[in-house]
């Protein structure tokens, strides 16, 4: 009944796009116009680490093999990163609507961005969503990474298994240096009891990647349970080339 009334109200007072504010032409479960949904672009950079794909302003931080310092020193627990866009503009707004506006149907178009950056001949065994601490999950009502993982699982025809869990509700990472971020999330993840992942190549799904410290800690937990390889697939990454001030502002909406 409430839905029917809502539908009628919607016909009389058409909804507007939550991104650009223009009136929506069609009734949809996603209150975003097609133009805004089509806007996010692949992050293209000239200089980036071949392993974690962190973009850099020049070649200086990369070694001859094309790796950044963190990857060279083995400080990243994952083996490879695939990420779609930069965490700014429309893509950032869409992720906010998805997570904080709780518009769950956005999982489908956002999942399509993820599939664009998947390598063609990848041999992943299972898809694992980045876990939320149970308290945060309870507050939000869902785990955004789980919904995205569902889309990727369908696309790859691979099982989605929520095998990882957060053992601690870590303090927000905003404003912390890269080293402090790594310390902050150390030991914050574990694999559920009796789960063995021996020899598996895992595709770990996350919505936003900042320094990679959180994903790295989760990847280590998966490897402790036997995983052979962990590749990270993220929707957006915070581009530190934007400058420290922007970066810290961006960090304020961590979660
Ligand atoms: Zn729009
Ligand atoms: Zn790297």
JSON list of C-alpha atoms and ligand atoms in Angstrom, two decimals:
[
{"chain": "A", "resi": 1, "resn": "UNK", "atom": "CA", "xyz": [0.00, 0.00, 0.00]},
{"chain": "A", "resi": 2, "resn": "UNK", "atom": "CA", "xyz": [2.73, 2.44, 0.99]},
{"chain": "A", "resi": 3, "resn": "UNK", "atom": "CA", "xyz": [4.62, 1.48, -2.13]},
{"chain": "A", "resi": 4, "resn": "UNK", "atom": "CA", "xyz": [1.57, 2.15, -4.30]},
{"chain": "A", "resi": 5, "resn": "UNK", "atom": "CA", "xyz": [1.06, 5.58, -2.76]},
{"chain": "A", "resi": 6, "resn": "UNK", "atom": "CA", "xyz": [4.74, 6.33, -3.16]},
{"chain": "A", "resi": 7, "resn": "UNK", "atom": "CA", "xyz": [4.47, 5.30, -6.82]},
{"chain": "A", "resi": 8, "resn": "UNK", "atom": "CA", "xyz": [1.53, 7.68, -7.36]},
{"chain": "A", "resi": 9, "resn": "UNK", "atom": "CA", "xyz": [3.29, 10.56, -5.64]},
{"chain": "A", "resi": 10, "resn": "UNK", "atom": "CA", "xyz": [6.27, 9.85, -7.86]},
{"chain": "A", "resi": 11, "resn": "UNK", "atom": "CA", "xyz": [4.16, 10.10, -10.99]},
{"chain": "A", "resi": 12, "resn": "UNK", "atom": "CA", "xyz": [2.77, 13.46, -9.97]},
{"chain": "A", "resi": 13, "resn": "UNK", "atom": "CA", "xyz": [6.03, 14.83, -8.61]},
{"chain": "A", "resi": 14, "resn": "UNK", "atom": "CA", "xyz": [8.77, 13.14, -10.58]},
{"chain": "A", "resi": 15, "resn": "UNK", "atom": "CA", "xyz": [11.94, 12.45, -8.65]},
{"chain": "A", "resi": 16, "resn": "UNK", "atom": "CA", "xyz": [15.16, 14.26, -9.44]},
{"chain": "A", "resi": 17, "resn": "UNK", "atom": "CA", "xyz": [18.57, 12.75, -10.02]},
{"chain": "A", "resi": 18, "resn": "UNK", "atom": "CA", "xyz": [20.50, 12.65, -6.74]},
{"chain": "A", "resi": 19, "resn": "UNK", "atom": "CA", "xyz": [23.68, 13.60, -8.53]},
{"chain": "A", "resi": 20, "resn": "UNK", "atom": "CA", "xyz": [22.81, 16.36, -11.05]},
{"chain": "A", "resi": 21, "resn": "UNK", "atom": "CA", "xyz": [19.36, 17.38, -9.73]},
{"chain": "A", "resi": 22, "resn": "UNK", "atom": "CA", "xyz": [17.68, 17.16, -13.14]},
{"chain": "A", "resi": 23, "resn": "UNK", "atom": "CA", "xyz": [14.23, 15.52, -13.19]},
{"chain": "A", "resi": 24, "resn": "UNK", "atom": "CA", "xyz": [14.26, 11.78, -13.83]},
{"chain": "A", "resi": 25, "resn": "UNK", "atom": "CA", "xyz": [12.46, 10.68, -16.98]},
{"chain": "A", "resi": 26, "resn": "UNK", "atom": "CA", "xyz": [11.83, 7.12, -15.88]},
{"chain": "A", "resi": 27, "resn": "UNK", "atom": "CA", "xyz": [10.66, 5.52, -12.67]},
{"chain": "A", "resi": 28, "resn": "UNK", "atom": "CA", "xyz": [13.52, 3.44, -11.36]},
{"chain": "A", "resi": 29, "resn": "UNK", "atom": "CA", "xyz": [14.74, 1.95, -8.11]},
{"chain": "A", "resi": 30, "resn": "UNK", "atom": "CA", "xyz": [17.92, 3.95, -8.70]},
{"chain": "A", "resi": 31, "resn": "UNK", "atom": "CA", "xyz": [17.30, 7.70, -8.34]},
{"chain": "A", "resi": 32, "resn": "UNK", "atom": "CA", "xyz": [20.15, 8.62, -10.67]},
{"chain": "A", "resi": 33, "resn": "UNK", "atom": "CA", "xyz": [19.80, 9.61, -14.33]},
{"chain": "A", "resi": 34, "resn": "UNK", "atom": "CA", "xyz": [21.42, 7.50, -17.10]},
{"chain": "A", "resi": 35, "resn": "UNK", "atom": "CA", "xyz": [23.86, 10.31, -17.96]},
{"chain": "A", "resi": 36, "resn": "UNK", "atom": "CA", "xyz": [25.24, 10.41, -14.40]},
{"chain": "A", "resi": 37, "resn": "UNK", "atom": "CA", "xyz": [25.40, 6.61, -14.24]},
{"chain": "A", "resi": 38, "resn": "UNK", "atom": "CA", "xyz": [27.48, 6.64, -17.43]},
{"chain": "A", "resi": 39, "resn": "UNK", "atom": "CA", "xyz": [29.84, 9.36, -16.26]},
{"chain": "A", "resi": 40, "resn": "UNK", "atom": "CA", "xyz": [32.51, 7.64, -14.12]},
{"chain": "A", "resi": 41, "resn": "UNK", "atom": "CA", "xyz": [35.65, 6.96, -16.10]},
{"chain": "A", "resi": 42, "resn": "UNK", "atom": "CA", "xyz": [38.51, 4.57, -15.80]},
{"chain": "A", "resi": 43, "resn": "UNK", "atom": "CA", "xyz": [41.47, 6.10, -13.97]},
{"chain": "A", "resi": 44, "resn": "UNK", "atom": "CA", "xyz": [44.19, 6.35, -16.61]},
{"chain": "A", "resi": 45, "resn": "UNK", "atom": "CA", "xyz": [47.69, 7.21, -15.53]},
{"chain": "A", "resi": 46, "resn": "UNK", "atom": "CA", "xyz": [51.08, 7.27, -17.16]},
{"chain": "A", "resi": 47, "resn": "UNK", "atom": "CA", "xyz": [53.03, 6.22, -14.07]},
{"chain": "A", "resi": 48, "resn": "UNK", "atom": "CA", "xyz": [51.75, 3.52, -11.76]},
{"chain": "A", "resi": 49, "resn": "UNK", "atom": "CA", "xyz": [53.03, 0.53, -9.78]},
{"chain": "A", "resi": 50, "resn": "UNK", "atom": "CA", "xyz": [52.56, -2.69, -11.78]},
{"chain": "A", "resi": 51, "resn": "UNK", "atom": "CA", "xyz": [51.46, -4.56, -8.66]},
{"chain": "A", "resi": 52, "resn": "UNK", "atom": "CA", "xyz": [49.28, -2.26, -6.55]},
{"chain": "A", "resi": 53, "resn": "UNK", "atom": "CA", "xyz": [48.52, 0.15, -9.43]},
{"chain": "A", "resi": 54, "resn": "UNK", "atom": "CA", "xyz": [49.10, 3.20, -7.25]},
{"chain": "A", "resi": 55, "resn": "UNK", "atom": "CA", "xyz": [49.33, 6.22, -9.56]},
{"chain": "A", "resi": 56, "resn": "UNK", "atom": "CA", "xyz": [52.36, 8.50, -9.30]},
{"chain": "A", "resi": 57, "resn": "UNK", "atom": "CA", "xyz": [53.21, 11.89, -10.80]},
{"chain": "A", "resi": 58, "resn": "UNK", "atom": "CA", "xyz": [56.49, 10.57, -12.24]},
{"chain": "A", "resi": 59, "resn": "UNK", "atom": "CA", "xyz": [58.64, 7.48, -12.52]},
{"chain": "A", "resi": 60, "resn": "UNK", "atom": "CA", "xyz": [60.83, 8.27, -9.46]},
{"chain": "A", "resi": 61, "resn": "UNK", "atom": "CA", "xyz": [59.08, 6.00, -6.86]},
{"chain": "A", "resi": 62, "resn": "UNK", "atom": "CA", "xyz": [59.15, 2.99, -9.22]},
{"chain": "A", "resi": 63, "resn": "UNK", "atom": "CA", "xyz": [62.03, 0.51, -9.59]},
{"chain": "A", "resi": 64, "resn": "UNK", "atom": "CA", "xyz": [63.16, -1.09, -12.84]},
{"chain": "A", "resi": 65, "resn": "UNK", "atom": "CA", "xyz": [60.49, -3.76, -12.61]},
{"chain": "A", "resi": 66, "resn": "UNK", "atom": "CA", "xyz": [57.89, -0.99, -12.23]},
{"chain": "A", "resi": 67, "resn": "UNK", "atom": "CA", "xyz": [57.11, -1.67, -8.56]},
{"chain": "A", "resi": 68, "resn": "UNK", "atom": "CA", "xyz": [56.61, 0.93, -5.83]},
{"chain": "A", "resi": 69, "resn": "UNK", "atom": "CA", "xyz": [58.53, 0.86, -2.54]},
{"chain": "A", "resi": 70, "resn": "UNK", "atom": "CA", "xyz": [55.75, -0.81, -0.53]},
{"chain": "A", "resi": 71, "resn": "UNK", "atom": "CA", "xyz": [55.37, -3.66, -3.00]},
{"chain": "A", "resi": 72, "resn": "UNK", "atom": "CA", "xyz": [59.14, -4.01, -3.39]},
{"chain": "A", "resi": 73, "resn": "UNK", "atom": "CA", "xyz": [59.51, -4.42, 0.38]},
{"chain": "A", "resi": 74, "resn": "UNK", "atom": "CA", "xyz": [56.68, -6.93, 0.50]},
{"chain": "A", "resi": 75, "resn": "UNK", "atom": "CA", "xyz": [54.56, -4.66, 2.71]},
{"chain": "A", "resi": 76, "resn": "UNK", "atom": "CA", "xyz": [51.41, -5.30, 0.71]},
{"chain": "A", "resi": 77, "resn": "UNK", "atom": "CA", "xyz": [49.66, -8.55, 1.60]},
{"chain": "A", "resi": 78, "resn": "UNK", "atom": "CA", "xyz": [47.91, -8.78, -1.76]},
{"chain": "A", "resi": 79, "resn": "UNK", "atom": "CA", "xyz": [49.53, -9.88, -5.03]},
{"chain": "A", "resi": 80, "resn": "UNK", "atom": "CA", "xyz": [47.71, -7.68, -7.51]},
{"chain": "A", "resi": 81, "resn": "UNK", "atom": "CA", "xyz": [45.26, -4.79, -7.57]},
{"chain": "A", "resi": 82, "resn": "UNK", "atom": "CA", "xyz": [42.62, -3.99, -10.15]},
{"chain": "A", "resi": 83, "resn": "UNK", "atom": "CA", "xyz": [40.72, -0.77, -9.61]},
{"chain": "A", "resi": 84, "resn": "UNK", "atom": "CA", "xyz": [38.29, 1.21, -11.68]},
{"chain": "A", "resi": 85, "resn": "UNK", "atom": "CA", "xyz": [38.19, 4.95, -11.04]},
{"chain": "A", "resi": 86, "resn": "UNK", "atom": "CA", "xyz": [39.38, 7.78, -8.89]},
{"chain": "A", "resi": 87, "resn": "UNK", "atom": "CA", "xyz": [37.43, 8.45, -5.70]},
{"chain": "A", "resi": 88, "resn": "UNK", "atom": "CA", "xyz": [36.10, 11.85, -6.70]},
{"chain": "A", "resi": 89, "resn": "UNK", "atom": "CA", "xyz": [33.28, 13.52, -8.62]},
{"chain": "A", "resi": 90, "resn": "UNK", "atom": "CA", "xyz": [30.34, 11.43, -9.77]},
{"chain": "A", "resi": 91, "resn": "UNK", "atom": "CA", "xyz": [31.87, 8.08, -8.85]},
{"chain": "A", "resi": 92, "resn": "UNK", "atom": "CA", "xyz": [32.36, 9.26, -5.28]},
{"chain": "A", "resi": 93, "resn": "UNK", "atom": "CA", "xyz": [28.77, 10.54, -5.16]},
{"chain": "A", "resi": 94, "resn": "UNK", "atom": "CA", "xyz": [27.46, 7.23, -6.44]},
{"chain": "A", "resi": 95, "resn": "UNK", "atom": "CA", "xyz": [29.44, 5.31, -3.82]},
{"chain": "A", "resi": 96, "resn": "UNK", "atom": "CA", "xyz": [28.07, 7.64, -1.12]},
{"chain": "A", "resi": 97, "resn": "UNK", "atom": "CA", "xyz": [24.50, 7.06, -2.30]},
{"chain": "A", "resi": 98, "resn": "UNK", "atom": "CA", "xyz": [25.16, 3.34, -2.31]},
{"chain": "A", "resi": 99, "resn": "UNK", "atom": "CA", "xyz": [26.73, 3.14, 1.15]},
{"chain": "A", "resi": 100, "resn": "UNK", "atom": "CA", "xyz": [25.36, 6.00, 3.19]},
{"chain": "A", "resi": 101, "resn": "UNK", "atom": "CA", "xyz": [22.15, 6.62, 1.18]},
{"chain": "A", "resi": 102, "resn": "UNK", "atom": "CA", "xyz": [21.60, 2.85, 1.31]},
{"chain": "A", "resi": 103, "resn": "UNK", "atom": "CA", "xyz": [20.50, 2.62, -2.31]},
{"chain": "A", "resi": 104, "resn": "UNK", "atom": "CA", "xyz": [21.25, -1.07, -2.66]},
{"chain": "A", "resi": 105, "resn": "UNK", "atom": "CA", "xyz": [20.16, -1.42, -6.34]},
{"chain": "A", "resi": 106, "resn": "UNK", "atom": "CA", "xyz": [23.23, 0.67, -7.24]},
{"chain": "A", "resi": 107, "resn": "UNK", "atom": "CA", "xyz": [25.22, -2.54, -6.75]},
{"chain": "A", "resi": 108, "resn": "UNK", "atom": "CA", "xyz": [24.40, -3.55, -10.31]},
{"chain": "A", "resi": 109, "resn": "UNK", "atom": "CA", "xyz": [25.72, -0.48, -12.23]},
{"chain": "A", "resi": 110, "resn": "UNK", "atom": "CA", "xyz": [28.67, -0.19, -9.83]},
{"chain": "A", "resi": 111, "resn": "UNK", "atom": "CA", "xyz": [29.40, -3.88, -10.35]},
{"chain": "A", "resi": 112, "resn": "UNK", "atom": "CA", "xyz": [29.54, -3.25, -14.09]},
{"chain": "A", "resi": 113, "resn": "UNK", "atom": "CA", "xyz": [32.39, -0.77, -13.52]},
{"chain": "A", "resi": 114, "resn": "UNK", "atom": "CA", "xyz": [34.27, -3.48, -11.66]},
{"chain": "A", "resi": 115, "resn": "UNK", "atom": "CA", "xyz": [33.84, -6.02, -14.45]},
{"chain": "A", "resi": 116, "resn": "UNK", "atom": "CA", "xyz": [35.44, -3.53, -16.86]},
{"chain": "A", "resi": 117, "resn": "UNK", "atom": "CA", "xyz": [38.81, -3.82, -15.11]},
{"chain": "A", "resi": 118, "resn": "UNK", "atom": "CA", "xyz": [38.85, -7.57, -14.55]},
{"chain": "A", "resi": 119, "resn": "UNK", "atom": "CA", "xyz": [41.56, -9.31, -16.58]},
{"chain": "A", "resi": 120, "resn": "UNK", "atom": "CA", "xyz": [40.16, -11.58, -19.28]},
{"chain": "A", "resi": 121, "resn": "UNK", "atom": "CA", "xyz": [41.94, -14.81, -18.47]},
{"chain": "A", "resi": 122, "resn": "UNK", "atom": "CA", "xyz": [41.93, -14.68, -14.69]},
{"chain": "A", "resi": 123, "resn": "UNK", "atom": "CA", "xyz": [41.76, -17.93, -12.77]},
{"chain": "A", "resi": 124, "resn": "UNK", "atom": "CA", "xyz": [40.09, -16.88, -9.53]},
{"chain": "A", "resi": 125, "resn": "UNK", "atom": "CA", "xyz": [38.67, -19.67, -7.41]},
{"chain": "A", "resi": 126, "resn": "UNK", "atom": "CA", "xyz": [36.39, -17.70, -5.11]},
{"chain": "A", "resi": 127, "resn": "UNK", "atom": "CA", "xyz": [35.16, -14.13, -4.64]},
{"chain": "A", "resi": 128, "resn": "UNK", "atom": "CA", "xyz": [35.45, -12.76, -1.10]},
{"chain": "A", "resi": 129, "resn": "UNK", "atom": "CA", "xyz": [33.94, -9.45, 0.04]},
{"chain": "A", "resi": 130, "resn": "UNK", "atom": "CA", "xyz": [35.92, -7.20, 2.36]},
{"chain": "A", "resi": 131, "resn": "UNK", "atom": "CA", "xyz": [34.17, -7.68, 5.72]},
{"chain": "A", "resi": 132, "resn": "UNK", "atom": "CA", "xyz": [32.72, -4.90, 7.84]},
{"chain": "A", "resi": 133, "resn": "UNK", "atom": "CA", "xyz": [32.83, -5.11, 11.61]},
{"chain": "A", "resi": 134, "resn": "UNK", "atom": "CA", "xyz": [29.50, -6.57, 12.74]},
{"chain": "A", "resi": 135, "resn": "UNK", "atom": "CA", "xyz": [28.57, -3.34, 14.51]},
{"chain": "A", "resi": 136, "resn": "UNK", "atom": "CA", "xyz": [29.02, -1.23, 11.41]},
{"chain": "A", "resi": 137, "resn": "UNK", "atom": "CA", "xyz": [27.23, -3.80, 9.30]},
{"chain": "A", "resi": 138, "resn": "UNK", "atom": "CA", "xyz": [24.36, -3.78, 11.75]},
{"chain": "A", "resi": 139, "resn": "UNK", "atom": "CA", "xyz": [24.14, 0.02, 11.65]},
{"chain": "A", "resi": 140, "resn": "UNK", "atom": "CA", "xyz": [24.14, 0.10, 7.84]},
{"chain": "A", "resi": 141, "resn": "UNK", "atom": "CA", "xyz": [21.98, -2.96, 7.36]},
{"chain": "A", "resi": 142, "resn": "UNK", "atom": "CA", "xyz": [24.25, -4.40, 4.68]},
{"chain": "A", "resi": 143, "resn": "UNK", "atom": "CA", "xyz": [27.85, -4.71, 3.63]},
{"chain": "A", "resi": 144, "resn": "UNK", "atom": "CA", "xyz": [28.39, -2.79, 0.39]},
{"chain": "A", "resi": 145, "resn": "UNK", "atom": "CA", "xyz": [31.32, -5.01, -0.60]},
{"chain": "A", "resi": 146, "resn": "UNK", "atom": "CA", "xyz": [29.14, -8.10, -0.22]},
{"chain": "A", "resi": 147, "resn": "UNK", "atom": "CA", "xyz": [26.61, -6.71, -2.71]},
{"chain": "A", "resi": 148, "resn": "UNK", "atom": "CA", "xyz": [29.40, -5.86, -5.17]},
{"chain": "A", "resi": 149, "resn": "UNK", "atom": "CA", "xyz": [30.93, -9.31, -4.68]},
{"chain": "A", "resi": 150, "resn": "UNK", "atom": "CA", "xyz": [27.56, -10.84, -5.55]},
{"chain": "A", "resi": 151, "resn": "UNK", "atom": "CA", "xyz": [27.61, -9.01, -8.90]},
{"chain": "A", "resi": 152, "resn": "UNK", "atom": "CA", "xyz": [31.17, -10.16, -9.63]},
{"chain": "A", "resi": 153, "resn": "UNK", "atom": "CA", "xyz": [30.41, -13.74, -8.61]},
{"chain": "A", "resi": 154, "resn": "UNK", "atom": "CA", "xyz": [27.51, -13.80, -11.07]},
{"chain": "A", "resi": 155, "resn": "UNK", "atom": "CA", "xyz": [29.68, -12.31, -13.81]},
{"chain": "A", "resi": 156, "resn": "UNK", "atom": "CA", "xyz": [32.55, -14.78, -13.30]},
{"chain": "A", "resi": 157, "resn": "UNK", "atom": "CA", "xyz": [30.32, -17.75, -12.37]},
{"chain": "A", "resi": 158, "resn": "UNK", "atom": "CA", "xyz": [32.43, -18.20, -9.24]},
{"chain": "A", "resi": 159, "resn": "UNK", "atom": "CA", "xyz": [31.21, -18.79, -5.69]},
{"chain": "A", "resi": 160, "resn": "UNK", "atom": "CA", "xyz": [31.04, -15.82, -3.32]},
{"chain": "A", "resi": 161, "resn": "UNK", "atom": "CA", "xyz": [32.14, -16.71, 0.17]},
{"chain": "A", "resi": 162, "resn": "UNK", "atom": "CA", "xyz": [32.14, -14.30, 3.10]},
{"chain": "A", "resi": 163, "resn": "UNK", "atom": "CA", "xyz": [34.97, -16.12, 4.84]},
{"chain": "A", "resi": 164, "resn": "UNK", "atom": "CA", "xyz": [36.74, -13.12, 6.34]},
{"chain": "A", "resi": 165, "resn": "UNK", "atom": "CA", "xyz": [35.66, -11.23, 9.42]},
{"chain": "A", "resi": 166, "resn": "UNK", "atom": "CA", "xyz": [36.81, -8.18, 11.30]},
{"chain": "A", "resi": 167, "resn": "UNK", "atom": "CA", "xyz": [37.95, -8.97, 14.78]},
{"chain": "A", "resi": 168, "resn": "UNK", "atom": "CA", "xyz": [38.27, -5.35, 15.86]},
{"chain": "A", "resi": 169, "resn": "UNK", "atom": "CA", "xyz": [36.27, -2.26, 15.06]},
{"chain": "A", "resi": 170, "resn": "UNK", "atom": "CA", "xyz": [39.30, -0.21, 14.04]},
{"chain": "A", "resi": 171, "resn": "UNK", "atom": "CA", "xyz": [39.54, 3.53, 14.50]},
{"chain": "A", "resi": 172, "resn": "UNK", "atom": "CA", "xyz": [38.93, 5.50, 11.28]},
{"chain": "A", "resi": 173, "resn": "UNK", "atom": "CA", "xyz": [42.02, 5.66, 9.10]},
{"chain": "A", "resi": 174, "resn": "UNK", "atom": "CA", "xyz": [41.44, 9.31, 8.12]},
{"chain": "A", "resi": 175, "resn": "UNK", "atom": "CA", "xyz": [44.38, 11.58, 8.71]},
{"chain": "A", "resi": 176, "resn": "UNK", "atom": "CA", "xyz": [46.79, 8.75, 9.52]},
{"chain": "A", "resi": 177, "resn": "UNK", "atom": "CA", "xyz": [50.05, 8.26, 7.66]},
{"chain": "A", "resi": 178, "resn": "UNK", "atom": "CA", "xyz": [50.54, 5.15, 5.59]},
{"chain": "A", "resi": 179, "resn": "UNK", "atom": "CA", "xyz": [52.66, 3.45, 8.28]},
{"chain": "A", "resi": 180, "resn": "UNK", "atom": "CA", "xyz": [50.15, 4.31, 11.01]},
{"chain": "A", "resi": 181, "resn": "UNK", "atom": "CA", "xyz": [47.32, 2.99, 8.87]},
{"chain": "A", "resi": 182, "resn": "UNK", "atom": "CA", "xyz": [49.10, -0.32, 8.58]},
{"chain": "A", "resi": 183, "resn": "UNK", "atom": "CA", "xyz": [49.59, -0.48, 12.35]},
{"chain": "A", "resi": 184, "resn": "UNK", "atom": "CA", "xyz": [45.97, 0.53, 12.96]},
{"chain": "A", "resi": 185, "resn": "UNK", "atom": "CA", "xyz": [44.59, -2.45, 11.01]},
{"chain": "A", "resi": 186, "resn": "UNK", "atom": "CA", "xyz": [47.20, -5.00, 12.01]},
{"chain": "A", "resi": 187, "resn": "UNK", "atom": "CA", "xyz": [45.49, -8.14, 13.27]},
{"chain": "A", "resi": 188, "resn": "UNK", "atom": "CA", "xyz": [42.05, -6.62, 12.61]},
{"chain": "A", "resi": 189, "resn": "UNK", "atom": "CA", "xyz": [41.04, -9.49, 10.32]},
{"chain": "A", "resi": 190, "resn": "UNK", "atom": "CA", "xyz": [40.65, -13.24, 10.68]},
{"chain": "A", "resi": 191, "resn": "UNK", "atom": "CA", "xyz": [39.16, -16.05, 8.66]},
{"chain": "A", "resi": 192, "resn": "UNK", "atom": "CA", "xyz": [36.08, -17.72, 10.12]},
{"chain": "A", "resi": 193, "resn": "UNK", "atom": "CA", "xyz": [36.64, -20.85, 12.18]},
{"chain": "A", "resi": 194, "resn": "UNK", "atom": "CA", "xyz": [37.19, -24.14, 10.36]},
{"chain": "A", "resi": 195, "resn": "UNK", "atom": "CA", "xyz": [37.59, -22.40, 6.98]},
{"chain": "A", "resi": 196, "resn": "UNK", "atom": "CA", "xyz": [40.58, -23.57, 4.93]},
{"chain": "A", "resi": 197, "resn": "UNK", "atom": "CA", "xyz": [41.53, -21.82, 1.72]},
{"chain": "A", "resi": 198, "resn": "UNK", "atom": "CA", "xyz": [44.48, -24.01, 0.73]},
{"chain": "A", "resi": 199, "resn": "UNK", "atom": "CA", "xyz": [45.96, -23.13, -2.63]},
{"chain": "A", "resi": 200, "resn": "UNK", "atom": "CA", "xyz": [43.09, -20.87, -3.67]},
{"chain": "A", "resi": 201, "resn": "UNK", "atom": "CA", "xyz": [43.41, -17.71, -5.75]},
{"chain": "A", "resi": 202, "resn": "UNK", "atom": "CA", "xyz": [41.06, -15.26, -4.09]},
{"chain": "A", "resi": 203, "resn": "UNK", "atom": "CA", "xyz": [39.48, -12.18, -5.60]},
{"chain": "A", "resi": 204, "resn": "UNK", "atom": "CA", "xyz": [38.92, -9.77, -2.71]},
{"chain": "A", "resi": 205, "resn": "UNK", "atom": "CA", "xyz": [36.28, -7.07, -3.34]},
{"chain": "A", "resi": 206, "resn": "UNK", "atom": "CA", "xyz": [36.37, -3.62, -1.77]},
{"chain": "A", "resi": 207, "resn": "UNK", "atom": "CA", "xyz": [34.60, -0.37, -2.56]},
{"chain": "A", "resi": 208, "resn": "UNK", "atom": "CA", "xyz": [37.27, 2.24, -1.86]},
{"chain": "A", "resi": 209, "resn": "UNK", "atom": "CA", "xyz": [41.00, 1.73, -1.57]},
{"chain": "A", "resi": 210, "resn": "UNK", "atom": "CA", "xyz": [43.10, 4.42, 0.11]},
{"chain": "A", "resi": 211, "resn": "UNK", "atom": "CA", "xyz": [46.64, 3.30, 0.88]},
{"chain": "A", "resi": 212, "resn": "UNK", "atom": "CA", "xyz": [45.77, -0.37, 0.60]},
{"chain": "A", "resi": 213, "resn": "UNK", "atom": "CA", "xyz": [46.63, -0.96, 4.28]},
{"chain": "A", "resi": 214, "resn": "UNK", "atom": "CA", "xyz": [43.21, -2.39, 5.14]},
{"chain": "A", "resi": 215, "resn": "UNK", "atom": "CA", "xyz": [43.05, -4.66, 2.09]},
{"chain": "A", "resi": 216, "resn": "UNK", "atom": "CA", "xyz": [46.60, -5.74, 2.78]},
{"chain": "A", "resi": 217, "resn": "UNK", "atom": "CA", "xyz": [45.76, -6.79, 6.36]},
{"chain": "A", "resi": 218, "resn": "UNK", "atom": "CA", "xyz": [42.72, -8.73, 5.13]},
{"chain": "A", "resi": 219, "resn": "UNK", "atom": "CA", "xyz": [44.78, -10.43, 2.40]},
{"chain": "A", "resi": 220, "resn": "UNK", "atom": "CA", "xyz": [47.30, -11.55, 5.03]},
{"chain": "A", "resi": 221, "resn": "UNK", "atom": "CA", "xyz": [44.52, -13.17, 7.08]},
{"chain": "A", "resi": 222, "resn": "UNK", "atom": "CA", "xyz": [43.32, -15.04, 3.96]},
{"chain": "A", "resi": 223, "resn": "UNK", "atom": "CA", "xyz": [46.87, -16.25, 3.34]},
{"chain": "A", "resi": 224, "resn": "UNK", "atom": "CA", "xyz": [47.22, -17.44, 6.92]},
{"chain": "A", "resi": 225, "resn": "UNK", "atom": "CA", "xyz": [44.25, -19.72, 6.16]},
{"chain": "A", "resi": 226, "resn": "UNK", "atom": "CA", "xyz": [46.11, -21.13, 3.16]},
{"chain": "A", "resi": 227, "resn": "UNK", "atom": "CA", "xyz": [45.23, -18.85, 0.22]},
{"chain": "A", "resi": 228, "resn": "UNK", "atom": "CA", "xyz": [47.93, -18.98, -2.46]},
{"chain": "A", "resi": 229, "resn": "UNK", "atom": "CA", "xyz": [47.15, -15.64, -4.10]},
{"chain": "A", "resi": 230, "resn": "UNK", "atom": "CA", "xyz": [44.97, -12.67, -3.27]},
{"chain": "A", "resi": 231, "resn": "UNK", "atom": "CA", "xyz": [43.99, -10.15, -5.93]},
{"chain": "A", "resi": 232, "resn": "UNK", "atom": "CA", "xyz": [42.11, -7.03, -4.91]},
{"chain": "A", "resi": 233, "resn": "UNK", "atom": "CA", "xyz": [39.33, -5.56, -7.03]},
{"chain": "A", "resi": 234, "resn": "UNK", "atom": "CA", "xyz": [38.28, -2.07, -5.91]},
{"chain": "A", "resi": 235, "resn": "UNK", "atom": "CA", "xyz": [35.72, 0.32, -7.32]},
{"chain": "A", "resi": 236, "resn": "UNK", "atom": "CA", "xyz": [37.63, 3.51, -6.59]},
{"chain": "A", "resi": 237, "resn": "UNK", "atom": "CA", "xyz": [40.90, 4.57, -5.14]},
{"chain": "A", "resi": 238, "resn": "UNK", "atom": "CA", "xyz": [41.89, 7.77, -3.47]},
{"chain": "A", "resi": 239, "resn": "UNK", "atom": "CA", "xyz": [44.36, 9.44, -5.73]},
{"chain": "A", "resi": 240, "resn": "UNK", "atom": "CA", "xyz": [47.12, 10.88, -3.58]},
{"chain": "A", "resi": 241, "resn": "UNK", "atom": "CA", "xyz": [48.44, 12.89, -6.47]},
{"chain": "A", "resi": 242, "resn": "UNK", "atom": "CA", "xyz": [45.58, 15.29, -5.73]},
{"chain": "A", "resi": 243, "resn": "UNK", "atom": "CA", "xyz": [47.67, 16.67, -2.88]},
{"chain": "A", "resi": 244, "resn": "UNK", "atom": "CA", "xyz": [47.75, 16.07, 0.83]},
{"chain": "A", "resi": 245, "resn": "UNK", "atom": "CA", "xyz": [45.00, 18.51, 1.72]},
{"chain": "A", "resi": 246, "resn": "UNK", "atom": "CA", "xyz": [42.51, 16.96, -0.69]},
{"chain": "A", "resi": 247, "resn": "UNK", "atom": "CA", "xyz": [43.63, 13.56, 0.45]},
{"chain": "A", "resi": 248, "resn": "UNK", "atom": "CA", "xyz": [42.89, 14.32, 4.11]},
{"chain": "A", "resi": 249, "resn": "UNK", "atom": "CA", "xyz": [39.52, 15.78, 3.26]},
{"chain": "A", "resi": 250, "resn": "UNK", "atom": "CA", "xyz": [38.72, 12.70, 1.25]},
{"chain": "A", "resi": 251, "resn": "UNK", "atom": "CA", "xyz": [39.77, 10.63, 4.22]},
{"chain": "A", "resi": 252, "resn": "UNK", "atom": "CA", "xyz": [37.04, 12.11, 6.39]},
{"chain": "A", "resi": 253, "resn": "UNK", "atom": "CA", "xyz": [34.35, 9.90, 4.93]},
{"chain": "A", "resi": 254, "resn": "UNK", "atom": "CA", "xyz": [36.16, 6.68, 5.55]},
{"chain": "A", "resi": 255, "resn": "UNK", "atom": "CA", "xyz": [34.05, 3.64, 6.48]},
{"chain": "B", "resi": 1, "resn": "LIG", "atom": "ZN1", "xyz": [21.97, 12.99, -13.17]},
{"chain": "B", "resi": 2, "resn": "LIG", "atom": "ZN1", "xyz": [52.95, -1.02, -5.45]}
]
